[in-house]
Amino acid sequence: MVMLHFENVKVFLENTLKPYDLSSVDFKTSHLQSSILLTATNGGILSYATSDSSVPKNSINEINSVNNLKMMSLLIKDKWSEDENDPGEQSSKSCYPVEIDSSKVNIYAYEMEDLHACVGQIPNSDLLLLFLADSTFPYGLLVVKIEKALRELTDLYGYRLG
């Protein structure tokens, strides 16, 4: 069984927070708000990174922020699970099917309060990658960003919990 090295995962997630800079069309996005690795089985957060550096470590605001991430992760995981089991949702405008390493992966984009969320399953694994961005972050770029990130996580393909 392969063991997750959370320092490496944390660095990877922090790198995914960086904004897009499309110099060819003079467009730059904001940072992602959060990048989260969670379980597809129960929605538990395995690792996360946030771009909000204004929240002091070990403060009540940090605890509230982590609790909010946990709640959003559970909600997104439940919605993802429903959509994965509903063929009608897989042909909707919120589903972007891609092929990664000979596996079909559905990337879903959702609106959640004032955030844009994008989630995809790491191929043949029990893990989901979730990106949260503010509502000005274009869905299309969010999907491209998560697809690229999923392609880079080759060491986690086939990873099973338990």
CSV table of C-alpha atoms in Angstrom, one decimal:
chain,number,residue,atom,x,y,z
A,1,MET,CA,0.0,0.0,0.0
A,2,VAL,CA,1.3,3.5,-0.9
A,3,MET,CA,1.5,6.0,1.9
A,4,LEU,CA,0.5,9.6,1.5
A,5,HIS,CA,3.2,12.1,2.3
A,6,PHE,CA,1.1,15.1,3.5
A,7,GLU,CA,3.9,17.6,3.3
A,8,ASN,CA,4.1,16.9,-0.5
A,9,VAL,CA,0.3,17.0,-0.8
A,10,LYS,CA,0.1,20.3,1.1
A,11,VAL,CA,2.8,21.9,-1.1
A,12,PHE,CA,0.9,20.7,-4.2
A,13,LEU,CA,-2.4,22.1,-2.9
A,14,GLU,CA,-0.7,25.5,-2.1
A,15,ASN,CA,0.7,25.7,-5.6
A,16,THR,CA,-2.8,25.2,-7.1
A,17,LEU,CA,-4.0,28.4,-5.3
A,18,LYS,CA,-2.0,30.6,-7.7
A,19,PRO,CA,-4.0,32.8,-10.1
A,20,TYR,CA,-4.1,32.4,-13.8
A,21,ASP,CA,-2.4,35.1,-15.8
A,22,LEU,CA,-3.5,35.0,-19.5
A,23,SER,CA,-1.2,37.6,-21.0
A,24,SER,CA,-2.4,36.9,-24.5
A,25,VAL,CA,-5.8,38.4,-23.7
A,26,ASP,CA,-4.8,40.7,-20.8
A,27,PHE,CA,-6.7,38.7,-18.2
A,28,LYS,CA,-5.7,37.7,-14.7
A,29,THR,CA,-7.8,35.7,-12.2
A,30,SER,CA,-7.8,36.0,-8.5
A,31,HIS,CA,-6.2,33.2,-6.3
A,32,LEU,CA,-8.3,30.2,-5.5
A,33,GLN,CA,-9.8,30.5,-2.0
A,34,SER,CA,-9.1,26.9,-1.1
A,35,SER,CA,-7.8,23.7,-2.6
A,36,ILE,CA,-8.9,20.5,-0.8
A,37,LEU,CA,-8.1,16.8,-1.0
A,38,LEU,CA,-11.0,14.8,0.5
A,39,THR,CA,-12.3,11.3,0.6
A,40,ALA,CA,-14.9,10.2,-1.9
A,41,THR,CA,-16.4,7.9,0.7
A,42,ASN,CA,-17.3,10.2,3.5
A,43,GLY,CA,-16.1,13.7,2.5
A,44,GLY,CA,-13.5,13.9,5.2
A,45,ILE,CA,-10.7,16.4,4.5
A,46,LEU,CA,-7.3,14.8,4.2
A,47,SER,CA,-5.4,18.0,3.4
A,48,TYR,CA,-6.1,21.5,2.4
A,49,ALA,CA,-4.6,24.9,1.5
A,50,THR,CA,-6.2,28.3,1.7
A,51,SER,CA,-5.1,31.7,0.3
A,52,ASP,CA,-6.5,33.6,3.3
A,53,SER,CA,-3.4,34.5,5.1
A,54,SER,CA,-5.2,37.2,7.2
A,55,VAL,CA,-6.6,34.5,9.6
A,56,PRO,CA,-4.1,34.1,12.5
A,57,LYS,CA,-3.1,30.5,13.3
A,58,ASN,CA,-4.9,28.8,16.1
A,59,SER,CA,-7.4,31.6,16.4
A,60,ILE,CA,-11.2,31.2,16.7
A,61,ASN,CA,-11.4,32.6,13.1
A,62,GLU,CA,-9.2,29.8,11.8
A,63,ILE,CA,-11.3,27.2,13.6
A,64,ASN,CA,-14.5,28.7,12.1
A,65,SER,CA,-12.8,28.8,8.7
A,66,VAL,CA,-11.8,25.1,9.0
A,67,ASN,CA,-15.3,24.2,10.1
A,68,ASN,CA,-16.7,26.0,7.1
A,69,LEU,CA,-14.4,24.1,4.8
A,70,LYS,CA,-15.5,20.8,6.4
A,71,MET,CA,-19.1,21.7,5.9
A,72,MET,CA,-18.6,22.7,2.3
A,73,SER,CA,-16.6,19.6,1.6
A,74,LEU,CA,-19.4,17.4,2.9
A,75,LEU,CA,-22.0,19.2,0.9
A,76,ILE,CA,-19.9,19.1,-2.3
A,77,LYS,CA,-19.0,15.4,-1.8
A,78,ASP,CA,-22.7,14.5,-1.3
A,79,LYS,CA,-23.7,16.5,-4.5
A,80,TRP,CA,-20.8,14.9,-6.4
A,81,SER,CA,-21.9,11.4,-5.3
A,82,GLU,CA,-25.5,12.1,-6.4
A,83,ASP,CA,-24.4,13.4,-9.8
A,84,GLU,CA,-22.0,10.5,-10.3
A,85,ASN,CA,-25.0,8.1,-9.9
A,86,ASP,CA,-27.4,10.1,-12.1
A,87,PRO,CA,-26.8,9.7,-15.8
A,88,GLY,CA,-28.9,12.8,-16.5
A,89,GLU,CA,-26.5,15.0,-14.5
A,90,GLN,CA,-23.5,13.6,-16.4
A,91,SER,CA,-25.0,15.2,-19.6
A,92,SER,CA,-25.7,18.5,-17.9
A,93,LYS,CA,-23.9,21.8,-18.4
A,94,SER,CA,-22.2,21.4,-14.9
A,95,CYS,CA,-20.4,18.2,-15.9
A,96,TYR,CA,-17.2,18.1,-17.9
A,97,PRO,CA,-16.1,14.6,-18.8
A,98,VAL,CA,-12.4,14.2,-19.5
A,99,GLU,CA,-10.2,11.2,-20.0
A,100,ILE,CA,-7.2,11.0,-17.7
A,101,ASP,CA,-4.8,8.1,-18.0
A,102,SER,CA,-7.3,5.9,-19.8
A,103,SER,CA,-10.0,6.6,-17.1
A,104,LYS,CA,-13.1,8.6,-17.6
A,105,VAL,CA,-13.3,11.4,-15.0
A,106,ASN,CA,-16.3,13.7,-14.6
A,107,ILE,CA,-15.4,17.2,-13.4
A,108,TYR,CA,-18.4,19.0,-11.9
A,109,ALA,CA,-18.7,22.8,-11.4
A,110,TYR,CA,-21.1,24.1,-8.8
A,111,GLU,CA,-22.2,27.4,-7.4
A,112,MET,CA,-22.2,27.5,-3.6
A,113,GLU,CA,-23.4,30.7,-1.9
A,114,ASP,CA,-20.9,33.3,-3.2
A,115,LEU,CA,-18.3,30.7,-4.3
A,116,HIS,CA,-17.6,28.7,-7.4
A,117,ALA,CA,-16.7,25.1,-6.7
A,118,CYS,CA,-15.1,22.5,-8.9
A,119,VAL,CA,-14.6,18.8,-8.0
A,120,GLY,CA,-13.2,15.8,-9.7
A,121,GLN,CA,-12.2,12.3,-8.6
A,122,ILE,CA,-8.6,11.3,-8.8
A,123,PRO,CA,-8.6,8.4,-11.3
A,124,ASN,CA,-9.5,5.0,-9.9
A,125,SER,CA,-9.1,6.3,-6.3
A,126,ASP,CA,-11.1,7.0,-3.2
A,127,LEU,CA,-10.0,10.7,-3.4
A,128,LEU,CA,-11.6,13.9,-4.6
A,129,LEU,CA,-9.9,17.2,-5.5
A,130,LEU,CA,-12.0,20.2,-4.7
A,131,PHE,CA,-11.2,23.8,-5.7
A,132,LEU,CA,-13.2,26.8,-4.2
A,133,ALA,CA,-12.9,30.2,-5.8
A,134,ASP,CA,-14.8,33.5,-5.5
A,135,SER,CA,-17.7,34.1,-7.8
A,136,THR,CA,-15.6,36.1,-10.3
A,137,PHE,CA,-13.4,33.2,-11.1
A,138,PRO,CA,-14.6,31.8,-14.5
A,139,TYR,CA,-16.0,28.3,-14.4
A,140,GLY,CA,-14.2,27.3,-17.6
A,141,LEU,CA,-10.8,28.2,-16.2
A,142,LEU,CA,-11.6,26.5,-12.9
A,143,VAL,CA,-12.4,23.3,-14.8
A,144,VAL,CA,-9.1,23.6,-16.8
A,145,LYS,CA,-7.2,24.3,-13.6
A,146,ILE,CA,-8.6,21.2,-11.8
A,147,GLU,CA,-8.1,19.0,-14.9
A,148,LYS,CA,-4.5,20.0,-15.1
A,149,ALA,CA,-4.1,19.3,-11.4
A,150,LEU,CA,-5.7,15.9,-11.6
A,151,ARG,CA,-3.3,15.0,-14.5
A,152,GLU,CA,-0.4,15.9,-12.2
A,153,LEU,CA,-1.4,13.7,-9.3
A,154,THR,CA,-0.3,10.5,-11.0
A,155,ASP,CA,1.1,9.1,-7.7
A,156,LEU,CA,-2.4,9.1,-6.3
A,157,TYR,CA,-4.1,7.2,-9.2
A,158,GLY,CA,-5.6,4.1,-7.9
A,159,TYR,CA,-5.2,5.1,-4.2
A,160,ARG,CA,-7.6,3.3,-1.9
A,161,LEU,CA,-8.3,4.2,1.7
A,162,GLY,CA,-8.3,1.6,4.3
